[in-house]
Short mmCIF file of C-alpha atoms and ligand atoms in Angstrom, two decimals:
data_model
loop_
_atom_site.label_atom_id
_atom_site.label_comp_id
_atom_site.label_asym_id
_atom_site.label_seq_id
_atom_site.Cartn_x
_atom_site.Cartn_y
_atom_site.Cartn_z
CA MET A 259 22.23 -98.26 -7.76
CA ASP A 260 22.30 -95.32 -5.95
CA LYS A 261 18.98 -94.47 -3.63
CA ILE A 262 17.66 -91.48 -1.79
CA LEU A 263 16.55 -92.03 1.46
CA VAL A 264 14.54 -88.68 2.20
CA HIS A 265 13.95 -87.70 5.72
CA GLY A 266 9.80 -86.22 5.93
CA GLY A 267 8.79 -83.88 7.72
CA ARG A 268 12.11 -81.02 7.71
CA PRO A 269 11.24 -77.39 7.23
CA LEU A 270 13.08 -75.55 3.84
CA SER A 271 13.86 -72.22 4.61
CA GLY A 272 17.37 -69.75 2.91
CA SER A 273 18.36 -70.31 -1.04
CA ILE A 274 18.61 -72.24 -3.52
CA LYS A 275 20.87 -71.79 -6.71
CA ILE A 276 19.39 -72.37 -9.93
CA SER A 277 21.71 -73.96 -12.79
CA GLY A 278 21.28 -73.89 -16.55
CA SER A 279 18.40 -75.52 -18.55
CA LYS A 280 19.42 -79.08 -19.80
CA ASN A 281 16.62 -79.00 -22.21
CA SER A 282 18.61 -76.05 -23.81
CA ALA A 283 21.68 -77.14 -22.91
CA LEU A 284 21.17 -80.16 -25.27
CA PRO A 285 20.60 -78.80 -28.44
CA ILE A 286 22.62 -75.99 -27.67
CA LEU A 287 25.43 -78.86 -27.41
CA ALA A 288 24.46 -80.46 -30.55
CA ALA A 289 24.33 -77.01 -32.26
CA THR A 290 28.02 -76.33 -31.79
CA LEU A 291 28.79 -79.31 -34.51
CA LEU A 292 27.18 -76.65 -37.12
CA THR A 293 30.62 -74.87 -37.12
CA LYS A 294 34.54 -75.90 -38.08
CA GLU A 295 34.85 -72.55 -35.03
CA THR A 296 35.36 -73.05 -31.50
CA CYS A 297 32.38 -72.40 -29.32
CA THR A 298 31.86 -71.41 -26.27
CA ILE A 299 29.42 -72.27 -24.02
CA ARG A 300 28.63 -71.79 -20.45
CA ASN A 301 26.23 -72.35 -17.68
CA VAL A 302 26.31 -75.57 -18.37
CA PRO A 303 24.27 -78.72 -16.22
CA ASP A 304 26.80 -81.17 -14.80
CA LEU A 305 23.93 -84.26 -15.44
CA SER A 306 24.27 -87.29 -17.24
CA ASP A 307 22.11 -86.35 -20.23
CA VAL A 308 25.17 -83.51 -20.18
CA HIS A 309 27.73 -86.08 -20.07
CA TYR A 310 26.19 -88.63 -23.05
CA MET A 311 25.36 -85.11 -25.08
CA LEU A 312 29.36 -84.65 -24.56
CA THR A 313 30.01 -87.88 -25.42
CA ILE A 314 28.63 -88.07 -28.60
CA LEU A 315 30.38 -85.32 -29.91
CA SER A 316 33.33 -86.42 -28.99
CA GLU A 317 32.36 -89.51 -31.11
CA LEU A 318 31.56 -87.56 -33.60
CA GLY A 319 34.90 -86.50 -33.84
CA ALA A 320 34.72 -83.15 -31.94
CA GLU A 321 36.92 -81.79 -29.60
CA VAL A 322 35.55 -81.54 -26.18
CA GLU A 323 36.71 -80.07 -23.22
CA ARG A 324 34.78 -79.10 -20.23
CA ALA A 325 35.27 -76.94 -17.05
CA SER A 326 32.68 -76.80 -14.50
CA GLY A 327 30.16 -75.28 -16.59
CA THR A 328 31.72 -73.91 -19.53
CA VAL A 329 32.17 -75.89 -22.01
CA ILE A 330 33.97 -75.80 -25.34
CA VAL A 331 33.13 -77.50 -28.30
CA LYS A 332 35.84 -77.22 -31.86
CA ALA A 333 34.04 -80.10 -34.42
CA GLU A 334 36.51 -79.67 -37.12
CA LYS A 335 36.33 -82.68 -39.22
CA ILE A 336 33.00 -84.56 -38.32
CA LYS A 337 31.12 -88.04 -38.65
CA THR A 338 28.02 -88.01 -39.33
CA GLU A 339 26.60 -91.39 -37.71
CA ALA A 340 25.98 -91.45 -33.72
CA PRO A 341 27.07 -94.24 -32.04
CA TYR A 342 23.81 -96.55 -31.25
CA GLU A 343 25.65 -97.04 -27.63
CA ILE A 344 25.19 -94.05 -26.55
CA VAL A 345 22.29 -92.49 -28.37
CA ARG A 346 20.21 -95.30 -26.91
CA LYS A 347 20.59 -94.17 -23.52
CA MET A 348 19.10 -90.32 -23.99
CA ARG A 349 15.93 -89.56 -26.75
CA ALA A 350 17.53 -86.08 -26.85
CA SER A 351 20.50 -87.12 -29.02
CA VAL A 352 18.16 -87.45 -31.95
CA CYS A 353 18.74 -83.17 -31.81
CA VAL A 354 22.25 -84.03 -33.92
CA LEU A 355 20.51 -84.90 -37.11
CA GLY A 356 18.95 -80.98 -37.35
CA PRO A 357 23.08 -79.79 -37.53
CA LEU A 358 24.81 -82.60 -39.51
CA LEU A 359 22.74 -82.52 -41.85
CA GLY A 360 22.33 -79.28 -42.51
CA ARG A 361 26.03 -79.17 -42.79
CA GLU A 362 26.89 -82.07 -44.31
CA LYS A 363 23.89 -83.43 -45.26
CA GLU A 364 23.73 -86.17 -43.95
CA ALA A 365 23.02 -87.77 -40.43
CA THR A 366 22.54 -91.51 -39.11
CA VAL A 367 21.27 -91.82 -35.52
CA SER A 368 19.98 -94.77 -34.12
CA LEU A 369 15.80 -95.00 -34.08
CA PRO A 370 14.49 -93.79 -30.84
CA GLY A 371 11.77 -96.08 -29.46
CA GLY A 372 9.44 -95.25 -26.78
CA CYS A 373 10.53 -94.55 -23.15
CA VAL A 374 8.02 -94.55 -19.94
CA ILE A 375 6.41 -91.43 -20.04
CA GLY A 376 4.61 -93.20 -24.45
CA ASP A 377 5.46 -92.99 -27.34
CA ARG A 378 7.85 -91.01 -28.62
CA PRO A 379 7.92 -90.96 -32.45
CA ILE A 380 10.12 -88.11 -34.80
CA ASP A 381 7.55 -87.79 -36.88
CA LEU A 382 7.28 -84.55 -37.19
CA HIS A 383 10.98 -83.63 -37.31
CA LEU A 384 10.97 -85.62 -40.79
CA LYS A 385 8.54 -84.26 -42.44
CA GLY A 386 10.62 -80.85 -41.70
CA PHE A 387 13.54 -82.12 -43.24
CA GLU A 388 11.71 -83.91 -46.27
CA ALA A 389 10.29 -80.14 -46.55
CA LEU A 390 13.80 -78.69 -46.59
CA GLY A 391 14.32 -81.24 -49.52
CA ALA A 392 15.75 -84.39 -47.42
CA ALA A 393 14.85 -87.78 -48.24
CA ASN A 394 15.30 -90.09 -45.33
CA ARG A 395 15.58 -94.26 -44.23
CA VAL A 396 14.68 -96.11 -41.95
CA GLN A 397 17.26 -99.66 -41.47
CA SER A 398 18.27 -101.85 -38.77
CA GLY A 399 16.78 -99.14 -36.44
CA ASN A 400 18.34 -96.35 -37.72
CA VAL A 401 17.21 -93.64 -39.43
CA LYS A 402 19.26 -91.97 -42.03
CA VAL A 403 18.42 -88.82 -43.57
CA PHE A 404 20.42 -87.36 -46.00
CA ALA A 405 20.15 -84.43 -48.97
CA SER A 406 22.15 -83.38 -51.93
CA GLN A 407 20.73 -79.56 -51.44
CA LEU A 408 19.04 -78.36 -48.69
CA THR A 409 16.17 -75.95 -50.36
CA GLY A 410 14.58 -73.44 -47.86
CA SER A 411 10.49 -73.57 -47.55
CA VAL A 412 7.43 -73.20 -45.51
CA VAL A 413 6.82 -76.41 -42.96
CA ASN A 414 3.53 -77.22 -40.53
CA LEU A 415 5.00 -78.85 -37.15
CA ARG A 416 1.69 -79.17 -35.33
CA GLY A 417 1.34 -82.61 -34.21
CA LYS A 418 -1.32 -84.65 -32.73
CA PHE A 419 0.08 -83.00 -29.44
CA GLY A 420 0.70 -79.71 -30.88
CA SER A 421 4.50 -78.55 -31.56
CA THR A 422 7.78 -80.06 -30.96
CA VAL A 423 9.88 -79.01 -28.81
CA LEU A 424 13.23 -80.86 -29.97
CA GLY A 425 10.88 -81.02 -33.71
CA THR A 426 11.46 -77.78 -33.75
CA ASP A 427 15.05 -76.35 -33.12
CA ASN A 428 16.11 -80.13 -35.55
CA VAL A 429 14.39 -78.11 -38.28
CA MET A 430 15.50 -75.13 -37.25
CA MET A 431 19.43 -76.44 -37.40
CA ALA A 432 19.47 -77.60 -40.06
CA ALA A 433 17.66 -75.01 -42.20
CA VAL A 434 20.29 -72.25 -40.42
CA LEU A 435 22.25 -73.25 -43.72
CA ALA A 436 19.48 -73.84 -46.19
CA GLU A 437 20.00 -71.79 -49.17
CA GLY A 438 16.66 -69.49 -49.14
CA THR A 439 14.59 -69.00 -46.73
CA THR A 440 12.32 -72.12 -44.39
CA VAL A 441 8.97 -70.97 -42.16
CA ILE A 442 8.81 -73.38 -39.13
CA GLU A 443 4.78 -72.36 -38.57
CA SER A 444 3.25 -74.42 -35.87
CA ALA A 445 6.73 -74.24 -33.89
CA ALA A 446 6.83 -74.68 -30.25
CA ALA A 447 7.63 -71.26 -28.04
CA GLU A 448 9.65 -72.85 -25.82
CA PRO A 449 12.12 -70.58 -23.51
CA GLU A 450 14.64 -73.15 -24.43
CA VAL A 451 13.71 -73.14 -28.24
CA VAL A 452 14.87 -69.20 -27.66
CA ASP A 453 18.04 -69.54 -26.55
CA LEU A 454 18.90 -72.02 -28.90
CA ALA A 455 17.63 -68.95 -31.61
CA ASN A 456 19.67 -67.09 -29.92
CA PHE A 457 23.25 -69.06 -29.69
CA LEU A 458 22.53 -69.56 -33.72
CA ASN A 459 22.50 -66.17 -34.19
CA ALA A 460 24.68 -65.48 -32.17
CA MET A 461 27.10 -67.85 -34.22
CA GLY A 462 26.40 -65.72 -37.52
CA ALA A 463 22.43 -67.29 -37.96
CA LYS A 464 19.46 -65.41 -39.32
CA VAL A 465 16.59 -66.42 -37.24
CA GLU A 466 13.47 -64.41 -36.62
CA GLY A 467 9.68 -65.37 -34.31
CA ALA A 468 11.56 -67.81 -31.78
CA GLY A 469 9.25 -67.73 -29.25
CA THR A 470 6.07 -67.28 -31.62
CA ARG A 471 4.38 -69.60 -33.91
CA ARG A 472 6.10 -68.57 -36.84
CA ILE A 473 10.08 -68.81 -37.34
CA ILE A 474 10.79 -67.89 -40.45
CA ILE A 475 14.79 -68.83 -40.78
CA GLU A 476 17.22 -67.17 -43.70
CA GLY A 477 19.59 -70.03 -45.19
CA VAL A 478 23.49 -68.39 -44.83
CA LYS A 479 26.31 -70.28 -46.27
CA GLU A 480 27.95 -70.84 -43.24
CA LEU A 481 28.43 -70.24 -39.42
CA HIS A 482 31.39 -69.48 -37.80
CA GLY A 483 32.31 -69.88 -33.50
CA ALA A 484 30.57 -68.34 -30.47
CA GLU A 485 29.56 -67.73 -27.01
CA HIS A 486 26.71 -68.41 -25.49
CA SER A 487 25.46 -68.47 -21.87
CA VAL A 488 22.40 -71.53 -20.87
CA ILE A 489 19.08 -69.65 -19.84
CA PRO A 490 18.08 -70.54 -15.83
CA ASP A 491 16.26 -74.62 -15.84
CA ARG A 492 12.91 -73.63 -15.56
CA ILE A 493 12.12 -77.23 -14.70
CA GLU A 494 14.51 -76.64 -11.56
CA ALA A 495 13.47 -73.79 -10.85
CA GLY A 496 9.83 -74.78 -10.45
CA THR A 497 10.62 -78.17 -8.53
CA PHE A 498 11.84 -75.83 -5.93
CA LEU A 499 9.18 -73.80 -6.19
CA VAL A 500 6.96 -76.86 -5.23
CA ALA A 501 9.01 -78.14 -2.74
CA GLY A 502 9.12 -74.57 -0.95
CA ALA A 503 5.38 -74.89 -1.41
CA ILE A 504 5.62 -78.14 0.26
CA ALA A 505 7.83 -77.35 3.49
CA GLY A 506 9.17 -74.46 2.51
CA GLU A 507 8.89 -71.47 5.87
CA GLU A 508 10.34 -68.85 3.40
CA LEU A 509 12.59 -70.38 0.65
CA THR A 510 14.50 -68.48 -2.09
CA LEU A 511 15.54 -69.87 -5.62
CA ASN A 512 18.67 -67.52 -7.10
CA ARG A 513 18.96 -66.54 -10.77
CA VAL A 514 15.54 -67.88 -12.09
CA ASN A 515 13.45 -66.25 -14.78
CA PRO A 516 10.09 -65.90 -13.34
CA ASP A 517 8.73 -65.10 -16.76
CA HIS A 518 9.32 -68.18 -18.00
CA LEU A 519 7.45 -69.86 -14.72
CA ARG A 520 4.58 -67.41 -15.29
CA ALA A 521 2.19 -70.80 -15.92
CA LEU A 522 3.20 -72.34 -12.34
CA ILE A 523 3.58 -69.79 -10.60
CA ASP A 524 0.13 -68.70 -11.33
CA ALA A 525 -1.05 -72.05 -10.43
CA LEU A 526 0.71 -72.12 -6.69
CA ARG A 527 -0.67 -68.23 -5.58
CA THR A 528 -4.01 -70.07 -7.40
CA ALA A 529 -3.56 -72.38 -4.62
CA GLY A 530 -3.22 -69.78 -1.95
CA TYR A 531 1.08 -69.68 -1.42
CA GLU A 532 2.42 -66.33 -1.55
CA ILE A 533 5.35 -65.86 -3.97
CA SER A 534 7.27 -62.95 -5.02
CA GLU A 535 9.75 -61.70 -7.48
CA ASN A 536 12.98 -59.84 -7.37
CA GLY A 537 14.26 -59.67 -10.29
CA GLU A 538 16.36 -63.08 -10.63
CA SER A 539 15.20 -64.00 -7.38
CA MET A 540 11.84 -65.65 -5.76
CA LYS A 541 10.54 -66.16 -3.07
CA ILE A 542 8.17 -68.33 -1.22
CA LYS A 543 6.36 -69.05 1.97
CA GLY A 544 5.25 -72.86 2.51
CA ARG A 545 3.54 -75.70 4.29
CA HIS A 546 0.12 -74.20 4.76
CA ALA A 547 -2.92 -76.90 3.20
CA PRO A 548 -3.39 -75.02 -0.01
CA LYS A 549 -6.82 -75.14 -2.04
CA PHE A 550 -7.10 -78.11 -4.82
CA LEU A 551 -6.76 -77.26 -9.04
CA GLU A 552 -7.75 -77.89 -11.86
CA LEU A 553 -4.41 -77.84 -14.41
CA THR A 554 -4.01 -79.00 -18.21
CA THR A 555 -0.63 -79.62 -19.61
CA GLU A 556 0.28 -77.41 -22.85
CA PRO A 557 2.77 -76.53 -24.36
CA TYR A 558 4.22 -73.31 -23.32
CA PRO A 559 3.07 -70.48 -22.45
CA GLY A 560 0.40 -73.46 -20.29
CA PHE A 561 1.00 -75.79 -17.98
CA PRO A 562 4.00 -77.28 -18.57
CA THR A 563 4.27 -81.13 -18.75
CA ASP A 564 7.60 -81.56 -16.92
CA MET A 565 5.61 -79.70 -13.48
CA GLN A 566 2.74 -82.18 -13.68
CA ALA A 567 4.22 -85.16 -11.72
CA GLN A 568 5.55 -82.68 -8.96
CA MET A 569 1.85 -80.31 -8.30
CA CYS A 570 0.79 -84.61 -8.35
CA ALA A 571 2.63 -84.75 -5.45
CA LEU A 572 1.81 -80.91 -3.68
CA LEU A 573 -1.70 -81.94 -4.34
CA CYS A 574 -2.01 -85.20 -2.20
CA LYS A 575 -2.27 -83.38 0.49
CA THR A 576 -4.83 -80.67 -0.64
CA ALA A 577 -7.79 -80.69 1.15
CA GLY A 578 -10.58 -81.58 -1.90
CA LEU A 579 -10.82 -82.49 -5.20
CA SER A 580 -7.59 -82.24 -7.55
CA VAL A 581 -8.02 -82.55 -11.20
CA ILE A 582 -4.64 -82.81 -13.42
CA THR A 583 -5.50 -83.63 -17.18
CA GLU A 584 -2.20 -84.57 -19.60
CA THR A 585 -2.50 -83.47 -23.06
CA ILE A 586 1.02 -83.63 -24.47
CA PHE A 587 1.83 -87.36 -23.10
CA PRO A 588 -0.89 -88.85 -22.02
CA GLN A 589 0.27 -91.40 -20.44
CA ARG A 590 3.17 -89.69 -18.07
CA PHE A 591 1.89 -91.00 -15.07
CA MET A 592 3.97 -93.70 -13.55
CA HIS A 593 4.29 -91.51 -10.56
CA VAL A 594 0.93 -92.22 -10.13
CA SER A 595 1.78 -96.15 -8.87
CA GLU A 596 4.15 -94.78 -6.45
CA LEU A 597 2.25 -92.19 -5.08
CA LYS A 598 -0.55 -94.50 -4.30
CA ARG A 599 1.68 -96.71 -2.52
CA MET A 600 2.65 -93.88 0.32
CA GLY A 601 -1.37 -93.40 1.08
CA ALA A 602 -2.04 -90.68 -2.07
CA ASP A 603 -5.65 -90.67 -2.84
CA ILE A 604 -5.35 -90.94 -6.71
CA ASN A 605 -7.53 -92.23 -9.63
CA LEU A 606 -6.87 -92.18 -13.38
CA GLU A 607 -9.52 -91.41 -15.73
CA GLY A 608 -7.99 -91.65 -19.16
CA ALA A 609 -6.03 -88.83 -19.22
CA SER A 610 -6.19 -87.03 -15.68
CA ALA A 611 -5.39 -87.49 -12.80
CA VAL A 612 -8.31 -87.24 -10.09
CA ILE A 613 -6.42 -86.59 -6.84
CA ASN A 614 -7.66 -86.55 -3.57
CA GLY A 615 -6.21 -84.94 -0.56
CA ARG A 616 -4.86 -86.73 2.31
CA GLU A 617 -4.07 -85.32 5.44
CA SER A 618 -0.86 -86.85 5.85
CA LEU A 619 1.14 -89.02 3.36
CA SER A 620 3.72 -91.77 5.24
CA GLY A 621 7.15 -92.96 3.25
CA ALA A 622 7.61 -95.74 1.77
CA PRO A 623 10.28 -98.15 -0.13
CA VAL A 624 9.33 -96.18 -3.72
CA MET A 625 10.63 -96.64 -7.51
CA ALA A 626 11.81 -94.28 -9.98
CA SER A 627 10.76 -93.91 -13.69
CA ASP A 628 12.14 -91.16 -15.02
CA LEU A 629 13.23 -88.20 -14.19
CA ARG A 630 9.96 -85.66 -13.70
CA ALA A 631 8.24 -88.52 -12.21
CA SER A 632 11.50 -89.34 -9.89
CA ALA A 633 11.70 -85.49 -8.74
CA ALA A 634 7.99 -86.19 -7.52
CA LEU A 635 9.08 -88.76 -5.51
CA VAL A 636 11.18 -86.46 -3.59
CA LEU A 637 8.58 -83.63 -3.63
CA ALA A 638 6.18 -86.29 -1.74
CA GLY A 639 9.13 -87.65 0.33
CA LEU A 640 9.35 -83.80 1.98
CA GLN A 641 5.87 -84.56 2.99
CA ALA A 642 5.62 -87.45 4.32
CA ASP A 643 5.96 -89.20 7.51
CA GLY A 644 8.74 -91.29 8.24
CA ILE A 645 12.00 -92.20 4.85
CA THR A 646 10.74 -92.78 1.73
CA GLU A 647 13.10 -94.91 -0.05
CA VAL A 648 13.93 -93.75 -3.40
CA ASN A 649 14.79 -96.42 -5.62
CA ARG A 650 16.88 -95.98 -8.99
CA VAL A 651 18.06 -92.52 -8.61
CA TYR A 652 20.22 -92.85 -11.54
CA HIS A 653 16.77 -91.01 -13.37
CA ILE A 654 17.22 -87.52 -10.69
CA ASP A 655 20.92 -87.28 -12.16
CA ARG A 656 19.51 -86.93 -15.83
CA GLY A 657 18.08 -83.86 -14.80
CA TYR A 658 19.02 -82.38 -11.63
CA GLU A 659 22.23 -81.09 -10.54
CA GLN A 660 22.61 -82.67 -6.93
CA ILE A 661 18.87 -82.27 -5.72
CA ASP A 662 19.77 -83.68 -2.38
CA GLU A 663 22.16 -81.72 -1.44
CA LYS A 664 20.58 -78.16 -3.20
CA LEU A 665 17.31 -79.30 -0.65
CA ASN A 666 19.97 -80.66 2.25
CA GLY A 667 21.38 -77.15 1.69
CA ALA A 668 18.12 -75.43 2.58
CA GLY A 669 17.55 -77.72 5.54
CA ALA A 670 16.19 -81.11 4.28
CA HIS A 671 17.57 -84.48 5.34
CA ILE A 672 18.57 -86.66 2.06
CA GLU A 673 20.72 -89.10 2.62
CA ARG A 674 22.21 -90.70 -0.67
CA VAL A 675 23.02 -94.81 -0.50
CA LYS A 676 25.49 -95.71 -2.71
CA ALA A 677 24.94 -99.13 -4.11
N1 EPU B 268 5.52 -85.91 -31.30
C1 EPU B 268 4.90 -86.31 -32.40
N2 EPU B 268 6.21 -86.28 -33.33
C2 EPU B 268 6.67 -85.37 -33.28
C3 EPU B 268 8.23 -85.16 -31.70
C4 EPU B 268 6.68 -84.99 -30.87
O1 EPU B 268 4.13 -86.72 -32.38
O2 EPU B 268 8.04 -85.96 -34.62
C5 EPU B 268 4.61 -86.01 -30.20
C6 EPU B 268 5.29 -86.22 -28.55
O3 EPU B 268 4.97 -87.71 -28.90
C7 EPU B 268 4.33 -85.45 -27.75
C8 EPU B 268 4.58 -84.10 -28.52
O4 EPU B 268 4.43 -83.94 -30.06
O5 EPU B 268 3.02 -85.94 -27.70
C9 EPU B 268 5.36 -82.98 -27.31
O6 EPU B 268 7.03 -83.55 -27.73
P1 EPU B 268 7.81 -82.97 -28.37
O7 EPU B 268 8.34 -82.99 -28.90
O8 EPU B 268 7.51 -81.70 -27.64
O9 EPU B 268 8.74 -83.45 -26.84
P2 EPU B 268 11.03 -83.45 -26.97
O10 EPU B 268 10.41 -82.11 -27.78
O11 EPU B 268 11.34 -85.00 -27.10
C10 EPU B 268 11.54 -81.87 -25.41
C11 EPU B 268 11.57 -81.95 -23.73
C12 EPU B 268 10.83 -82.43 -23.09
C13 EPU B 268 9.70 -82.41 -22.74
C14 EPU B 268 8.24 -82.02 -24.35
C15 EPU B 268 8.07 -81.59 -24.11
C16 EPU B 268 13.97 -81.89 -24.31
C17 EPU B 268 15.43 -82.81 -24.26
N3 EPU B 268 12.89 -82.72 -24.06
O12 EPU B 268 10.68 -83.22 -25.37
O13 EPU B 268 11.30 -83.24 -22.04
O14 EPU B 268 8.27 -82.63 -22.04
O15 EPU B 268 9.56 -81.22 -25.05
O16 EPU B 268 8.12 -80.24 -23.55
O17 EPU B 268 14.16 -81.36 -24.64
C18 EPU B 268 12.17 -83.21 -19.07
O18 EPU B 268 13.33 -82.43 -19.68
O19 EPU B 268 11.74 -84.91 -19.16
C19 EPU B 268 11.11 -84.65 -21.11
C20 EPU B 268 11.39 -85.38 -20.77
#
């Protein structure tokens, strides 16, 4: 297994180009299953999760071509059962359920289990499919959804922890080919949901209201091929913004949409960082000790759970007591024990991390447990004395395109040691 060695204390400057969004690309690639015609998706990041999704599409019978950031999919004839061996590697595989159900009126995938960030049920996805007239059956670890016909109706997708992103995506993808009108109440409003809706509309769907809590979908008979360019990855951008706060003399991010990062920009400005915006480019001046913060993760446009671990890493070296409360995945704190091995002073109180800022952190061997936790460890390494050895880097390669090369291009010293 590869590991990453982060040599701490190097200043960052220059610019970093942000890749296409992982969490947009995955459901958009799944949506290509909704038509027999050719779809061309641009700005697709080169990540292992994307690779898994393309393998699932091929296994389902689609022709898939990939050349640098462009993926061409033609799903003329498709099967409706996604192979367990690949599905089990990535929870987001569940988003082939909606398009398969929409097009073929049935779909089977293996039921995703829990993961290190907590329980990951799909009850809300199934509730949405049921509202469209589909039944479901769980057998031998698989979930099968099936219907003789899909009919639009009103469904509220609010769960215990708020809206569901992939649940909203899945129901939207099934409803575009349903008979009549579907209304999704308490829909997720994340930019990735809007990106998917824009792609569906480019395919001939009639989706309105994406980006608000109510999405209205008027079913159509069939969809056609379309071209689409995936939005910039706001979480990758956010991670580099925090890197800039930690170590940036002056770090510029290019090909970013600052409107998708308002909650994070606001938090960093409150902490005392200077951030300027210029169209699709942002600049941060960092390296000075920030002020402590109190943050609570919330569905978009609130502070994103996918930035919680990275903010923990930043606040470890902030004078004063910071508190980060996680309301979306209350157990998503696997990074805390690893940060403590680097000298951080963090106490977990229920779903809150109480961080007592220290003057220094020291490099240590640490274990990546999930995607954003691994990014947090790399960020902690940038501000630690000595070398931080991040093990199990495959987690980071799931969602960051060449994070080591991008940071090295801006002055960091990160080595990847091949196993
Ligand atoms: N939930 C339910 N029932 C459901 C679905 C979700 O109770 O049927 C709960 C979840 O357990 C969680 C909350 O609702 O407590 C929100 O989960 P959501 O469904 O929104 O998560 P997701 O769609 O599975 C996506 C991203 C995650 C991101 C979350 C929240 C993708 C591929 N994944 O997951 O991204 O954390 O939304 O914003 O889009 C990551 O990129 O590192 C990542 C984990």
